[in-house]
Short mmCIF file of C-alpha atoms in Angstrom, two decimals:
data_model
loop_
_atom_site.label_atom_id
_atom_site.label_comp_id
_atom_site.label_asym_id
_atom_site.label_seq_id
_atom_site.Cartn_x
_atom_site.Cartn_y
_atom_site.Cartn_z
CA MET A 781 -43.65 13.96 246.27
CA LEU A 782 -40.58 13.56 248.50
CA ALA A 783 -43.02 13.16 251.42
CA ASP A 784 -44.23 9.91 250.10
CA PHE A 785 -40.71 8.67 249.87
CA ASN A 786 -39.44 5.88 252.01
CA PHE A 787 -36.07 7.09 253.09
CA ARG A 788 -35.81 4.34 255.80
CA VAL A 789 -35.58 1.77 252.85
CA ILE A 790 -32.94 3.72 251.06
CA PHE A 791 -30.86 3.85 254.19
CA GLU A 792 -31.30 0.32 254.79
CA TYR A 793 -30.00 -0.46 251.34
CA LEU A 794 -27.28 2.16 251.50
CA PRO A 795 -24.45 -0.39 251.81
CA LEU A 796 -25.75 -2.05 248.60
CA PHE A 797 -25.68 1.21 246.80
CA LEU A 798 -22.24 2.27 248.11
CA THR A 799 -20.78 -1.12 246.91
CA GLY A 800 -22.45 -0.47 243.56
CA LEU A 801 -21.08 3.15 243.48
CA ARG A 802 -17.70 1.81 244.32
CA ALA A 803 -17.87 -0.67 241.41
CA THR A 804 -19.09 1.95 239.08
CA PHE A 805 -16.26 4.21 240.12
CA LEU A 806 -13.57 1.62 239.66
CA ILE A 807 -15.06 0.23 236.32
CA SER A 808 -15.16 3.90 235.15
CA ILE A 809 -11.63 4.78 236.12
CA VAL A 810 -10.22 1.67 234.77
CA SER A 811 -12.16 1.96 231.46
CA ILE A 812 -11.34 5.59 231.02
CA ALA A 813 -7.54 4.86 231.56
CA LEU A 814 -7.74 1.99 229.01
CA ALA A 815 -9.94 3.89 226.63
CA LEU A 816 -7.31 6.80 226.56
CA CYS A 817 -4.63 4.30 225.72
CA THR A 818 -6.77 2.77 222.98
CA GLY A 819 -7.81 6.20 221.66
CA ILE A 820 -4.15 7.54 221.49
CA ILE A 821 -3.16 4.28 219.69
CA ALA A 822 -6.05 4.41 217.36
CA CYS A 823 -5.57 8.01 216.59
CA ALA A 824 -2.00 7.50 215.84
CA CYS A 825 -2.86 4.72 213.44
CA ARG A 826 -5.72 6.91 212.01
CA ILE A 827 -3.35 9.92 211.08
CA SER A 828 -0.54 7.57 209.95
CA PRO A 829 0.30 7.60 206.23
CA ALA A 830 0.82 3.73 206.42
CA ARG A 831 -2.28 2.01 205.02
CA VAL A 832 -1.85 -1.12 207.06
CA LEU A 833 -2.42 1.12 210.18
CA LYS A 834 -4.79 3.74 208.74
CA TYR A 835 -7.56 1.47 207.30
CA PRO A 836 -7.97 -0.82 210.34
CA ALA A 837 -8.26 2.21 212.52
CA ILE A 838 -10.83 3.83 210.20
CA ALA A 839 -12.82 0.46 210.21
CA TYR A 840 -12.64 0.31 214.07
CA ILE A 841 -13.71 3.90 214.69
CA GLU A 842 -16.50 3.67 212.10
CA ILE A 843 -17.82 0.34 213.39
CA ILE A 844 -17.96 1.58 217.04
CA ARG A 845 -19.49 4.89 216.15
CA SER A 846 -22.21 3.49 213.91
CA THR A 847 -23.54 0.81 216.34
CA PRO A 848 -25.18 1.21 219.82
CA LEU A 849 -23.21 0.47 222.91
CA LEU A 850 -25.73 -2.14 224.13
CA VAL A 851 -25.23 -4.11 220.98
CA GLN A 852 -21.57 -4.01 221.48
CA ILE A 853 -21.89 -5.16 225.02
CA TYR A 854 -24.13 -8.10 224.09
CA PHE A 855 -21.86 -8.98 221.14
CA LEU A 856 -18.81 -9.31 223.44
CA TYR A 857 -20.97 -10.91 226.30
CA PHE A 858 -22.42 -13.56 224.04
CA GLY A 859 -19.76 -13.59 221.35
CA LEU A 860 -16.58 -13.93 223.26
CA PRO A 861 -17.52 -17.28 224.87
CA THR A 862 -18.40 -18.77 221.41
CA LEU A 863 -14.85 -17.89 220.45
CA GLY A 864 -13.51 -19.78 223.40
CA VAL A 865 -12.78 -16.69 225.56
CA ARG A 866 -14.38 -16.91 228.93
CA ILE A 867 -13.85 -13.92 231.07
CA PRO A 868 -15.96 -12.53 234.01
CA GLU A 869 -18.83 -10.17 233.20
CA ILE A 870 -16.97 -7.19 234.69
CA GLN A 871 -14.02 -7.63 232.37
CA THR A 872 -16.42 -7.97 229.48
CA GLY A 873 -17.90 -4.90 230.50
CA ILE A 874 -14.69 -2.87 230.83
CA LEU A 875 -13.55 -4.26 227.56
CA ALA A 876 -16.74 -3.04 225.82
CA LEU A 877 -16.52 0.53 227.42
CA MET A 878 -12.80 0.69 226.63
CA LEU A 879 -13.39 -0.14 223.03
CA ASN A 880 -16.44 2.26 222.78
CA SER A 881 -14.85 5.24 224.34
CA GLY A 882 -11.65 4.55 222.70
CA ALA A 883 -13.12 5.27 219.18
CA TYR A 884 -14.70 8.51 220.36
CA ILE A 885 -11.47 9.50 222.25
CA ALA A 886 -9.36 8.85 218.98
CA GLU A 887 -11.58 11.18 217.16
CA ILE A 888 -11.46 13.90 219.83
CA ILE A 889 -7.55 13.70 219.76
CA ARG A 890 -7.48 13.83 215.98
CA ALA A 891 -9.64 16.85 215.90
CA GLY A 892 -7.32 18.51 218.58
CA ILE A 893 -4.28 17.62 216.28
CA ASN A 894 -5.97 19.05 213.25
CA SER A 895 -6.83 22.30 215.09
CA VAL A 896 -3.16 23.14 215.11
CA ASP A 897 -2.47 25.57 212.33
CA GLU A 898 -0.56 23.76 209.29
CA GLY A 899 1.83 26.87 208.96
CA GLN A 900 3.37 26.20 212.42
CA LEU A 901 4.13 22.59 211.26
CA GLU A 902 5.85 24.02 208.20
CA ALA A 903 7.74 26.39 210.50
CA GLY A 904 8.87 23.39 212.60
CA ILE A 905 9.83 21.51 209.30
CA SER A 906 11.72 24.50 208.01
CA SER A 907 13.78 24.72 211.03
CA GLY A 908 14.91 21.00 210.89
CA LEU A 909 12.73 19.58 213.61
CA ASN A 910 11.84 16.02 212.95
CA TYR A 911 8.30 14.36 213.16
CA VAL A 912 8.60 13.30 216.86
CA GLN A 913 9.92 16.65 217.92
CA ARG A 914 7.14 18.59 215.97
CA MET A 915 4.59 16.26 217.65
CA ARG A 916 6.17 16.77 221.07
CA PHE A 917 6.97 20.50 221.08
CA ILE A 918 4.48 22.07 218.80
CA ILE A 919 1.36 19.88 218.15
CA LEU A 920 0.68 18.01 221.35
CA PRO A 921 0.99 20.83 223.72
CA GLN A 922 -1.50 22.86 221.80
CA ALA A 923 -3.70 19.80 220.95
CA LEU A 924 -3.95 18.89 224.54
CA GLY A 925 -5.16 22.41 225.54
CA VAL A 926 -8.15 22.08 223.25
CA THR A 927 -8.69 18.34 223.82
CA ILE A 928 -9.06 18.29 227.61
CA PRO A 929 -12.56 19.71 227.82
CA PRO A 930 -14.00 17.15 225.29
CA LEU A 931 -12.02 14.21 226.80
CA LEU A 932 -13.65 14.97 230.17
CA GLY A 933 -17.09 15.24 228.45
CA GLN A 934 -16.37 11.65 226.98
CA ALA A 935 -15.44 10.56 230.58
CA ILE A 936 -18.77 11.79 231.82
CA VAL A 937 -20.61 9.92 228.99
CA LEU A 938 -18.61 6.70 229.87
CA VAL A 939 -19.58 6.83 233.60
CA LYS A 940 -23.25 7.14 232.57
CA ASP A 941 -22.83 4.44 229.90
CA SER A 942 -21.49 1.95 232.54
CA ALA A 943 -25.02 1.72 233.67
CA LEU A 944 -25.59 -0.55 230.70
CA LEU A 945 -23.36 -3.07 232.34
CA SER A 946 -26.23 -3.82 234.59
CA LEU A 947 -27.84 -5.65 231.75
CA ILE A 948 -24.95 -8.32 231.77
CA SER A 949 -25.35 -8.50 235.64
CA VAL A 950 -22.31 -6.46 236.63
CA ALA A 951 -22.87 -5.52 240.15
CA GLU A 952 -22.55 -1.77 239.57
CA LEU A 953 -24.69 1.20 240.74
CA THR A 954 -27.69 0.59 238.42
CA ARG A 955 -27.62 -2.88 239.28
CA SER A 956 -27.99 -1.97 242.91
CA GLY A 957 -31.21 -0.15 241.95
CA GLN A 958 -32.51 -3.12 240.16
CA LEU A 959 -31.72 -5.43 243.02
CA MET A 960 -33.51 -3.19 245.56
CA THR A 961 -36.50 -2.97 243.14
CA SER A 962 -36.82 -6.59 242.74
CA GLU A 963 -36.63 -7.18 246.50
CA ARG A 964 -38.87 -4.38 247.76
CA PHE A 965 -40.57 -3.12 244.52
CA MET A 966 -39.71 0.40 245.25
CA PRO A 967 -38.38 1.63 242.00
CA THR A 968 -38.87 5.35 242.48
CA GLU A 969 -36.77 5.26 245.72
CA ALA A 970 -34.16 2.86 244.10
CA PHE A 971 -33.57 4.81 240.89
CA PHE A 972 -33.85 8.25 242.67
CA THR A 973 -31.00 7.08 244.81
CA VAL A 974 -29.11 5.84 241.71
CA ALA A 975 -29.48 8.91 239.86
CA PHE A 976 -28.31 11.00 242.79
CA PHE A 977 -25.04 9.12 242.84
CA TYR A 978 -24.48 9.48 239.18
CA MET A 979 -25.15 13.22 239.57
CA CYS A 980 -22.46 13.21 242.37
CA ILE A 981 -19.88 11.71 239.99
CA TYR A 982 -21.06 14.03 237.28
CA PHE A 983 -20.53 17.04 239.28
CA VAL A 984 -17.06 15.97 240.46
CA LEU A 985 -16.01 15.44 236.86
CA LYS A 986 -17.50 18.67 235.72
CA ALA A 987 -15.76 20.64 238.38
CA LEU A 988 -12.52 18.91 237.17
CA ALA A 989 -13.30 19.94 233.61
CA GLU A 990 -13.83 23.55 234.48
CA TRP A 991 -10.72 23.61 236.59
CA SER A 992 -8.62 22.15 233.76
CA GLN A 993 -10.00 24.55 231.34
CA LYS A 994 -8.89 27.45 233.37
CA LYS A 995 -5.31 25.73 234.15
CA LEU A 996 -4.32 23.86 231.20
CA ILE A 997 -5.23 26.02 228.11
CA PHE A 998 -2.55 28.36 227.16
CA ARG A 999 -4.58 31.44 227.42
CA GLU A 1000 -1.68 33.85 227.18
CA ALA A 1001 -1.20 32.34 223.59
CA TYR A 1002 -4.41 33.87 222.12
CA MET B 1140 30.99 33.60 191.72
CA GLU B 1141 30.11 30.48 193.68
CA ASN B 1142 26.50 29.22 193.32
CA MET B 1143 24.60 28.87 196.42
CA ILE B 1144 21.19 27.84 194.98
CA GLU B 1145 20.87 26.30 191.52
CA PHE B 1146 17.57 25.45 189.79
CA LYS B 1147 18.10 23.26 186.66
CA ASN B 1148 14.99 22.58 184.44
CA VAL B 1149 12.55 22.42 187.47
CA HIS B 1150 8.99 21.37 186.73
CA LYS B 1151 6.30 21.01 189.25
CA TRP B 1152 2.62 20.06 188.78
CA TYR B 1153 -0.38 20.38 191.14
CA GLY B 1154 -2.57 17.90 189.32
CA LYS B 1155 -2.74 19.26 185.84
CA LEU B 1156 -1.73 22.76 186.86
CA HIS B 1157 1.90 23.46 185.67
CA VAL B 1158 3.10 25.50 188.74
CA LEU B 1159 6.74 25.68 187.90
CA ASN B 1160 7.53 25.33 184.21
CA ASP B 1161 11.25 24.91 183.24
CA ILE B 1162 12.77 26.97 185.97
CA ASN B 1163 16.53 27.75 185.52
CA LEU B 1164 17.98 30.02 187.99
CA GLU B 1165 21.44 30.54 189.75
CA ILE B 1166 21.75 32.50 192.96
CA SER B 1167 25.30 33.09 194.21
CA ARG B 1168 26.57 33.36 197.67
CA GLY B 1169 25.62 36.68 199.15
CA GLU B 1170 23.25 37.63 196.54
CA VAL B 1171 19.87 39.18 197.30
CA LEU B 1172 17.16 38.05 194.92
CA VAL B 1173 13.75 39.58 194.77
CA ILE B 1174 11.02 37.40 193.29
CA CYS B 1175 7.88 39.21 192.09
CA GLY B 1176 4.85 38.37 190.03
CA PRO B 1177 1.07 38.19 190.03
CA SER B 1178 -0.64 35.82 192.60
CA GLY B 1179 -0.68 32.23 191.43
CA SER B 1180 2.40 32.88 189.31
CA GLY B 1181 4.46 30.18 191.37
CA LYS B 1182 6.79 32.52 193.29
CA SER B 1183 5.97 31.11 196.64
CA THR B 1184 6.08 27.53 195.40
CA LEU B 1185 9.54 28.38 193.85
CA ILE B 1186 11.03 29.27 197.16
CA ARG B 1187 9.18 26.48 199.22
CA CYS B 1188 11.08 24.07 196.85
CA ILE B 1189 14.40 25.44 198.09
CA ASN B 1190 14.15 23.74 201.55
CA ARG B 1191 11.84 21.06 200.23
CA LEU B 1192 8.58 22.14 201.77
CA GLU B 1193 7.38 21.26 198.29
CA GLU B 1194 8.40 18.38 196.08
CA ILE B 1195 9.39 18.77 192.55
CA GLN B 1196 8.45 16.28 189.62
CA LYS B 1197 11.22 17.06 187.20
CA GLY B 1198 14.77 18.59 187.20
CA GLU B 1199 17.18 19.31 190.04
CA ILE B 1200 17.60 21.91 192.79
CA VAL B 1201 21.15 22.14 194.27
CA VAL B 1202 21.69 24.14 197.52
CA ASN B 1203 25.30 24.60 198.75
CA ASN B 1204 26.28 21.45 196.69
CA THR B 1205 23.51 19.37 198.10
CA PRO B 1206 20.87 18.07 195.56
CA VAL B 1207 17.59 18.94 197.64
CA HIS B 1208 15.30 16.48 196.13
CA ASP B 1209 17.67 13.55 196.18
CA LYS B 1210 16.26 10.52 198.10
CA THR B 1211 19.38 10.13 200.22
CA VAL B 1212 19.70 13.84 201.14
CA ASN B 1213 19.87 14.61 205.03
CA LEU B 1214 16.96 17.06 205.24
CA THR B 1215 17.57 18.08 208.63
CA ARG B 1216 21.08 19.07 207.89
CA LEU B 1217 19.99 20.82 204.69
CA ARG B 1218 17.34 22.89 206.54
CA GLU B 1219 19.64 23.99 209.34
CA ASP B 1220 21.30 26.09 206.73
CA ILE B 1221 18.20 27.61 205.33
CA GLY B 1222 16.08 30.10 207.41
CA PHE B 1223 12.42 30.50 206.19
CA VAL B 1224 10.20 33.35 207.08
CA PHE B 1225 6.40 33.09 206.27
CA GLN B 1226 3.86 35.56 205.32
CA GLN B 1227 1.72 34.69 208.35
CA PHE B 1228 4.82 34.49 210.75
CA HIS B 1229 3.66 31.10 212.00
CA LEU B 1230 5.16 31.60 215.64
CA TYR B 1231 4.44 28.89 218.13
CA PRO B 1232 1.58 30.66 220.28
CA HIS B 1233 2.06 28.46 223.33
CA MET B 1234 5.59 29.51 223.65
CA THR B 1235 7.29 32.62 224.80
CA VAL B 1236 9.44 34.59 222.34
CA LEU B 1237 12.67 33.15 223.78
CA GLN B 1238 11.22 29.52 223.62
CA ASN B 1239 10.22 30.21 220.08
CA ILE B 1240 13.78 31.09 219.07
CA THR B 1241 15.61 28.48 221.06
CA LEU B 1242 13.53 25.49 220.06
CA ALA B 1243 15.32 24.48 217.02
CA PRO B 1244 18.85 25.35 218.16
CA VAL B 1245 18.45 23.36 221.37
CA ASN B 1246 16.59 20.28 219.68
CA VAL B 1247 18.03 20.20 216.17
CA LYS B 1248 21.59 21.68 216.70
CA LYS B 1249 21.74 20.05 220.29
CA MET B 1250 23.00 23.41 221.61
CA SER B 1251 22.89 23.83 225.43
CA ARG B 1252 20.08 25.91 226.53
CA LYS B 1253 22.29 28.64 228.00
CA LYS B 1254 24.10 29.01 224.77
CA ALA B 1255 21.02 29.01 222.71
CA GLU B 1256 19.51 31.70 224.96
CA ALA B 1257 22.48 33.80 224.58
CA ILE B 1258 22.30 33.60 220.81
CA ALA B 1259 18.59 34.22 221.01
CA MET B 1260 19.12 37.35 222.84
CA GLU B 1261 21.78 38.43 220.27
CA LYS B 1262 19.35 37.87 217.48
CA LEU B 1263 16.57 39.75 219.36
CA GLU B 1264 18.83 42.63 219.66
CA GLN B 1265 19.36 42.55 215.97
CA VAL B 1266 15.71 42.84 215.37
CA GLY B 1267 15.26 45.38 218.08
CA LEU B 1268 13.09 43.22 220.59
CA THR B 1269 15.22 42.41 223.53
CA ASP B 1270 12.50 43.59 225.91
CA LYS B 1271 9.88 41.11 224.43
CA SER B 1272 11.84 37.86 225.17
CA GLY B 1273 9.46 36.83 227.74
CA ALA B 1274 6.25 37.71 225.79
CA TYR B 1275 3.82 35.42 223.91
CA PRO B 1276 3.34 35.98 220.32
CA GLY B 1277 -0.25 36.94 220.79
CA GLN B 1278 0.70 39.99 222.97
CA LEU B 1279 2.92 41.29 220.10
CA SER B 1280 1.93 43.35 217.01
CA GLY B 1281 2.29 41.78 213.56
CA GLY B 1282 5.49 43.61 212.82
CA GLN B 1283 6.98 42.55 216.08
CA GLN B 1284 5.88 38.91 215.39
CA GLN B 1285 7.45 39.02 212.03
CA ARG B 1286 10.62 40.26 213.53
CA VAL B 1287 10.63 37.44 216.01
CA ALA B 1288 10.12 34.99 213.16
CA ILE B 1289 13.25 36.43 211.40
CA ALA B 1290 15.27 36.19 214.71
CA ARG B 1291 13.93 32.68 214.98
CA GLY B 1292 15.43 31.92 211.43
CA LEU B 1293 18.64 33.57 212.19
CA ALA B 1294 19.25 31.70 215.51
CA MET B 1295 20.13 28.59 213.47
CA SER B 1296 22.88 30.69 211.85
CA PRO B 1297 21.80 29.84 208.37
CA GLU B 1298 23.62 30.54 205.16
CA ILE B 1299 20.56 31.38 203.26
CA MET B 1300 17.32 33.13 204.31
CA LEU B 1301 14.07 32.64 202.44
CA PHE B 1302 11.29 35.20 202.81
CA ASP B 1303 7.81 34.49 201.40
CA GLU B 1304 5.90 37.68 201.27
CA PRO B 1305 7.11 38.82 204.69
CA THR B 1306 5.25 42.05 204.77
CA SER B 1307 2.09 41.24 202.98
CA ALA B 1308 0.08 40.32 206.11
CA LEU B 1309 1.19 43.43 207.96
CA ASP B 1310 -0.52 46.74 208.58
CA PRO B 1311 1.15 49.52 206.45
CA GLU B 1312 2.79 51.28 209.37
CA MET B 1313 4.70 48.00 210.36
CA ILE B 1314 6.16 47.18 207.09
CA GLY B 1315 9.02 49.55 207.51
CA GLU B 1316 10.27 48.01 210.72
CA VAL B 1317 10.40 44.48 209.11
CA LEU B 1318 12.10 45.85 206.02
CA ASP B 1319 14.76 47.68 208.00
CA VAL B 1320 15.67 44.38 209.66
CA MET B 1321 16.01 42.66 206.31
CA VAL B 1322 18.02 45.53 204.86
CA ASN B 1323 20.41 45.12 207.83
CA LEU B 1324 20.84 41.42 206.96
CA VAL B 1325 21.79 42.26 203.51
CA SER B 1326 24.74 44.29 204.84
CA GLU B 1327 25.91 41.22 206.69
CA GLY B 1328 26.37 39.35 203.47
CA MET B 1329 23.34 36.94 203.98
CA THR B 1330 22.18 35.00 200.79
CA MET B 1331 18.44 35.99 200.49
CA CYS B 1332 15.53 35.17 198.32
CA VAL B 1333 12.64 37.36 198.91
CA VAL B 1334 9.27 37.14 197.46
CA THR B 1335 7.87 40.61 197.62
CA HIS B 1336 6.28 43.45 195.90
CA GLU B 1337 8.05 46.10 197.97
CA MET B 1338 9.65 47.87 195.12
CA GLY B 1339 11.59 50.26 197.47
CA PHE B 1340 13.15 47.43 199.15
CA ALA B 1341 14.03 45.82 195.80
CA LYS B 1342 15.54 48.99 194.38
CA LYS B 1343 17.61 49.57 197.54
CA VAL B 1344 19.13 46.09 198.24
CA ALA B 1345 18.34 43.47 195.60
CA ASP B 1346 21.05 42.42 193.28
CA ARG B 1347 18.66 40.99 190.85
CA VAL B 1348 14.80 40.89 190.32
CA VAL B 1349 13.12 37.84 188.91
CA PHE B 1350 9.63 38.30 187.42
CA MET B 1351 7.40 35.24 187.24
CA ASP B 1352 4.07 34.55 185.51
CA GLU B 1353 2.20 31.28 185.00
CA GLY B 1354 4.94 29.29 186.44
CA LYS B 1355 7.72 30.68 184.24
CA ILE B 1356 10.50 33.07 184.69
CA VAL B 1357 9.55 35.76 182.33
CA GLU B 1358 12.13 38.43 182.98
CA THR B 1359 15.36 38.83 185.08
CA GLY B 1360 17.03 41.88 185.49
CA LYS B 1361 18.85 44.64 187.79
CA PRO B 1362 16.13 46.33 190.02
CA ASP B 1363 16.34 49.73 188.47
CA GLU B 1364 16.25 48.34 184.90
CA PHE B 1365 13.45 45.97 185.70
CA PHE B 1366 11.07 48.52 187.35
CA ASP B 1367 11.88 51.40 185.14
CA ASN B 1368 12.26 49.78 181.79
CA PRO B 1369 10.65 46.28 181.80
CA LYS B 1370 11.52 44.36 178.67
CA THR B 1371 8.44 42.25 178.48
CA GLU B 1372 4.81 43.46 178.13
CA ARG B 1373 3.62 41.25 181.05
CA ALA B 1374 6.28 42.77 183.38
CA GLU B 1375 5.17 46.20 182.22
CA SER B 1376 1.62 45.79 183.00
CA PHE B 1377 2.43 44.03 186.34
CA ILE B 1378 4.66 47.01 187.41
CA SER B 1379 1.81 49.65 186.46
CA MET B 1380 -0.58 47.52 188.47
CA ILE B 1381 1.47 47.66 191.71
CA LEU B 1382 2.39 51.37 191.10
CA THR B 1383 -1.27 52.51 190.88
CA HIS B 1384 -1.88 51.04 194.38
#
């Protein structure tokens, strides 16, 4: 099958793919960073006893998790301008990815926090540690250890989800494939190349996840 | 004698369950009190109210002249004076033994790390575990973990130590080492409340035994009197139960 491949065209379009790869990479990095912030804030609100924080956080998380990402992207893409907000497609896309991943990350962090044994909290309370100290010294160090692998998993999902931004004409990796297809009508070559680059990103993140699992989890502890 | 802990008409409910029913109890400074009773009788809840791990719905608990369940009470200050040892030890698994013990002195008492570590080593010596200061809890036996937990409580220099079934989660051969540490504490004049069924410990060091059933204090007495000649039928059947095991 590879014998029928027109590698010359792929190389001819390589600059376009590399531009797309670069865009996908940048969009992903920015979105992951923003999603992490969103997730931490949403999680803090979600576990807060204050109802004014807790219920909006639940609503946000449930709405995001119950609707498809593509619908969310279209909602922002077509919805924001009618609200008078006019921002470039790429920013709309980053906003969508941020809001989407933020909800999942909030739940991942919450699961990490809940995984810490209640008794250790009571031990902390009994020795006079306040809420912030208990979070900082007892809960978060342990929650982080169990949270990093699923967080990197979510990062991998986000990178692949960013392909949907091609549908609102953001010039990222998948869009490069679409452009080449429309100019040369060689979809197999185009999307083979696109897939190859996504796999490259995937393996980098996966290696990072495995490394962090070895390094960051407190293995002596168990 | 001066009262260290005082329960006045204390009631607590979990929903409809009346877990503490009109508790009146006075524990004086330096006294060693053993609390026993069948499971679900409210004995753990009783001592968990002393440092306000549990709220009460009615009545008052006064510790060292501080009303524990008052809205304005400085809980951090109160808890500095009360060490608590749990059945399941609850050491922090991601910290070494030394870090476990120094965490509260450094962060609550704002002690310098050097001083806190010196105190920690002193307490580790007291429980016979100086060689384990760099170990993680997971590398220790249950008995060793519980002794570290006791050292962690002592490092705050509390006036009261509360023990919630400290030996119930231990293998039989490790119970002795933990009880020995507790007996040594008694000789230092520590005020202690111990929820336990270890009759030997109670007979040896307790000043009084309190027997609870269904949220009430059913009987109070000297350990020898209580275990050998219980006044109530419920206490009698309970003692015969723990004796046959």
